[in-house]
PDB file of C-alpha atoms in Angstrom:
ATOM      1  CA  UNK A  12     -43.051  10.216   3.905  1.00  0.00           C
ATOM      2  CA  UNK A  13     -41.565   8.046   6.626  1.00  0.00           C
ATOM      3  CA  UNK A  14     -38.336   8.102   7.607  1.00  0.00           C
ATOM      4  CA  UNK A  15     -35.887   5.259   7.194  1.00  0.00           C
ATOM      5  CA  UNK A  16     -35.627   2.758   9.619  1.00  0.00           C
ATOM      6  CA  UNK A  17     -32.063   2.130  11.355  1.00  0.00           C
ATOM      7  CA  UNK A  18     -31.991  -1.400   9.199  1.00  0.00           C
ATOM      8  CA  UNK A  19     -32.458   0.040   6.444  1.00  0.00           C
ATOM      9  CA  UNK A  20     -29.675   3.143   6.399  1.00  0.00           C
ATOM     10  CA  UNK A  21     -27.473   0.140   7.698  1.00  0.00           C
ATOM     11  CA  UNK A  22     -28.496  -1.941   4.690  1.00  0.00           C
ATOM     12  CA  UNK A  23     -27.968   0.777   2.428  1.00  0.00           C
ATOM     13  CA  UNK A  24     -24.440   1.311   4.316  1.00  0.00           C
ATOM     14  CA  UNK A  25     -23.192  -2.257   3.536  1.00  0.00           C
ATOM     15  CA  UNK A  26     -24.170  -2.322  -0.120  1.00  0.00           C
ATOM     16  CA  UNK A  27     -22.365   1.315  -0.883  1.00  0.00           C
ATOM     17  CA  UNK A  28     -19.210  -0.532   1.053  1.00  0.00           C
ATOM     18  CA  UNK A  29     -19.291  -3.659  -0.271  1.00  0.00           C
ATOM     19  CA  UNK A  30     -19.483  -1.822  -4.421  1.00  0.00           C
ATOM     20  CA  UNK A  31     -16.676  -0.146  -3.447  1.00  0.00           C
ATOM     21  CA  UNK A  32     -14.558  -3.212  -1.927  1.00  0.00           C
ATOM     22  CA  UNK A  33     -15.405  -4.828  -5.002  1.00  0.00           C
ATOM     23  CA  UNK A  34     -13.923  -1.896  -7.169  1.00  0.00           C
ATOM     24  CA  UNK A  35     -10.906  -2.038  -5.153  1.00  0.00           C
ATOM     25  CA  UNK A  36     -10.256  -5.694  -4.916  1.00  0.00           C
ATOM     26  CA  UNK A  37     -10.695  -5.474  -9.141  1.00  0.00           C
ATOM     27  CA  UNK A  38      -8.861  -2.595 -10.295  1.00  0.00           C
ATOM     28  CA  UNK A  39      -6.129  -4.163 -10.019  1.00  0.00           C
ATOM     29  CA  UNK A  40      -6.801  -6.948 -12.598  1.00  0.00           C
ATOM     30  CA  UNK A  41      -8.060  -3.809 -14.822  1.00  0.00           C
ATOM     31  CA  UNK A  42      -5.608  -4.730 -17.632  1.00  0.00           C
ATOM     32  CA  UNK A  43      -6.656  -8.612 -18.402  1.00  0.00           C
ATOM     33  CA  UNK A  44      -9.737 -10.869 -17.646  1.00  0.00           C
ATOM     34  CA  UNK A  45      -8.852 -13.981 -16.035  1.00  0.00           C
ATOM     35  CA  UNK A  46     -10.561 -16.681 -15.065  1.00  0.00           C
ATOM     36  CA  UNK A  47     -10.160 -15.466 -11.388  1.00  0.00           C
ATOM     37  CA  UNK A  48     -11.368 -12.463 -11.936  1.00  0.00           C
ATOM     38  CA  UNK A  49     -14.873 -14.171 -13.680  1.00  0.00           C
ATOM     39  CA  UNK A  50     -15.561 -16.178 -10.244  1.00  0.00           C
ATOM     40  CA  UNK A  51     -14.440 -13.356  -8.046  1.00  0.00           C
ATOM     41  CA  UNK A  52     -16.967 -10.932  -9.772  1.00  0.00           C
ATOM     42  CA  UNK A  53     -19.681 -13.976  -9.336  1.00  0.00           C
ATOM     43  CA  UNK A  54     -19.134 -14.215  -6.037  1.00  0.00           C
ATOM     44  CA  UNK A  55     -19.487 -10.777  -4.908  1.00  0.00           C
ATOM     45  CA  UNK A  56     -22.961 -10.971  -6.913  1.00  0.00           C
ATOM     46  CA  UNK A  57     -23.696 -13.888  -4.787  1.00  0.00           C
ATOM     47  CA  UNK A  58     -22.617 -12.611  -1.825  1.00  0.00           C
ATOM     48  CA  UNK A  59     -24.511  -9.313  -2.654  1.00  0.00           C
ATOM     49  CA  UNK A  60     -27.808 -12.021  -3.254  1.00  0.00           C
ATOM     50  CA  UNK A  61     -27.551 -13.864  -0.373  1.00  0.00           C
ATOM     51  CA  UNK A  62     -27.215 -10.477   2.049  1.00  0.00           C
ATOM     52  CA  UNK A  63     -30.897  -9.383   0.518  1.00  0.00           C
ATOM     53  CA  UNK A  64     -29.557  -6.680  -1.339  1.00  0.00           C
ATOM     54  CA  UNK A  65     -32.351  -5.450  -4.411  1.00  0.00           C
ATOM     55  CA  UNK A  66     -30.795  -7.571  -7.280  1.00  0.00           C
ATOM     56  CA  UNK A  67     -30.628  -4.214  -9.258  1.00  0.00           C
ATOM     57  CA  UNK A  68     -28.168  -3.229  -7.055  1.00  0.00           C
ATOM     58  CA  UNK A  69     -26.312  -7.013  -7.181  1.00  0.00           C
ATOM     59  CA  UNK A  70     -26.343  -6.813 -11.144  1.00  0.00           C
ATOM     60  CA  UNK A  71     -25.197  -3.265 -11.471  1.00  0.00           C
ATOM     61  CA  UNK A  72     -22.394  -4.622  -8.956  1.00  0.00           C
ATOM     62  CA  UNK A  73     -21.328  -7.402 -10.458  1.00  0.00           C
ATOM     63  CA  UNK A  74     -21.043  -5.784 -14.046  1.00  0.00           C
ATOM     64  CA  UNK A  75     -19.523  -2.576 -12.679  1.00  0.00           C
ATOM     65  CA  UNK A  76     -16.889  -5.673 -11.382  1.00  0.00           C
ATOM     66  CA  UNK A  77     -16.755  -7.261 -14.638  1.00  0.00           C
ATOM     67  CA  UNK A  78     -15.838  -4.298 -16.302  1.00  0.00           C
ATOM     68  CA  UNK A  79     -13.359  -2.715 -14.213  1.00  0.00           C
ATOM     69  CA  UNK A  80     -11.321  -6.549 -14.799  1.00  0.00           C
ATOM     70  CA  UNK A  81     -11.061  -6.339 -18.392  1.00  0.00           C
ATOM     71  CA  UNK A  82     -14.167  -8.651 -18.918  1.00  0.00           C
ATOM     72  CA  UNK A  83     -16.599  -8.166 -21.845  1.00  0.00           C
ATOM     73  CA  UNK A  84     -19.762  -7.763 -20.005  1.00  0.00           C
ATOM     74  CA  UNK A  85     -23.210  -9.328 -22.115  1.00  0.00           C
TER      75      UNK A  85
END
């Protein structure tokens, strides 16, 4: 077993950060889904995308966002 590479650990660094931003930044809106909320939870899916992040990881993300803003996830 090899062990993992500085990018990597660093990687895995920014996506544990950036879930838990985006659990922060949408508790607040925990009560009600808004419109806001909807394109704020798409973004950080985006976001996660476009960083190379696994999409597992992005879709887990962005319905762990949906959820914590009120939103009925599919």
């Amino acid at each position: 077993m090899t062990r993992p590479t500085k990018r990597s650990r660093t990687a895995l660094l920014f996506a544990c950060a950036f879930v838990f931003t985006a659990g922060l930044s949408t508790t607040a809106l925990a009560a009600l889904c808004t419109p806001q909320a909807i394109i704020n939870c798409e973004r950080i899916q985006r976001n996660c995308l476009s960083n190379g992040l696994p999409p597992d990881v992005c879709e887990r993300a962005y319905l762990g966002c949906m959820g914590r803003a009120g939103c009925e996830v599919p």
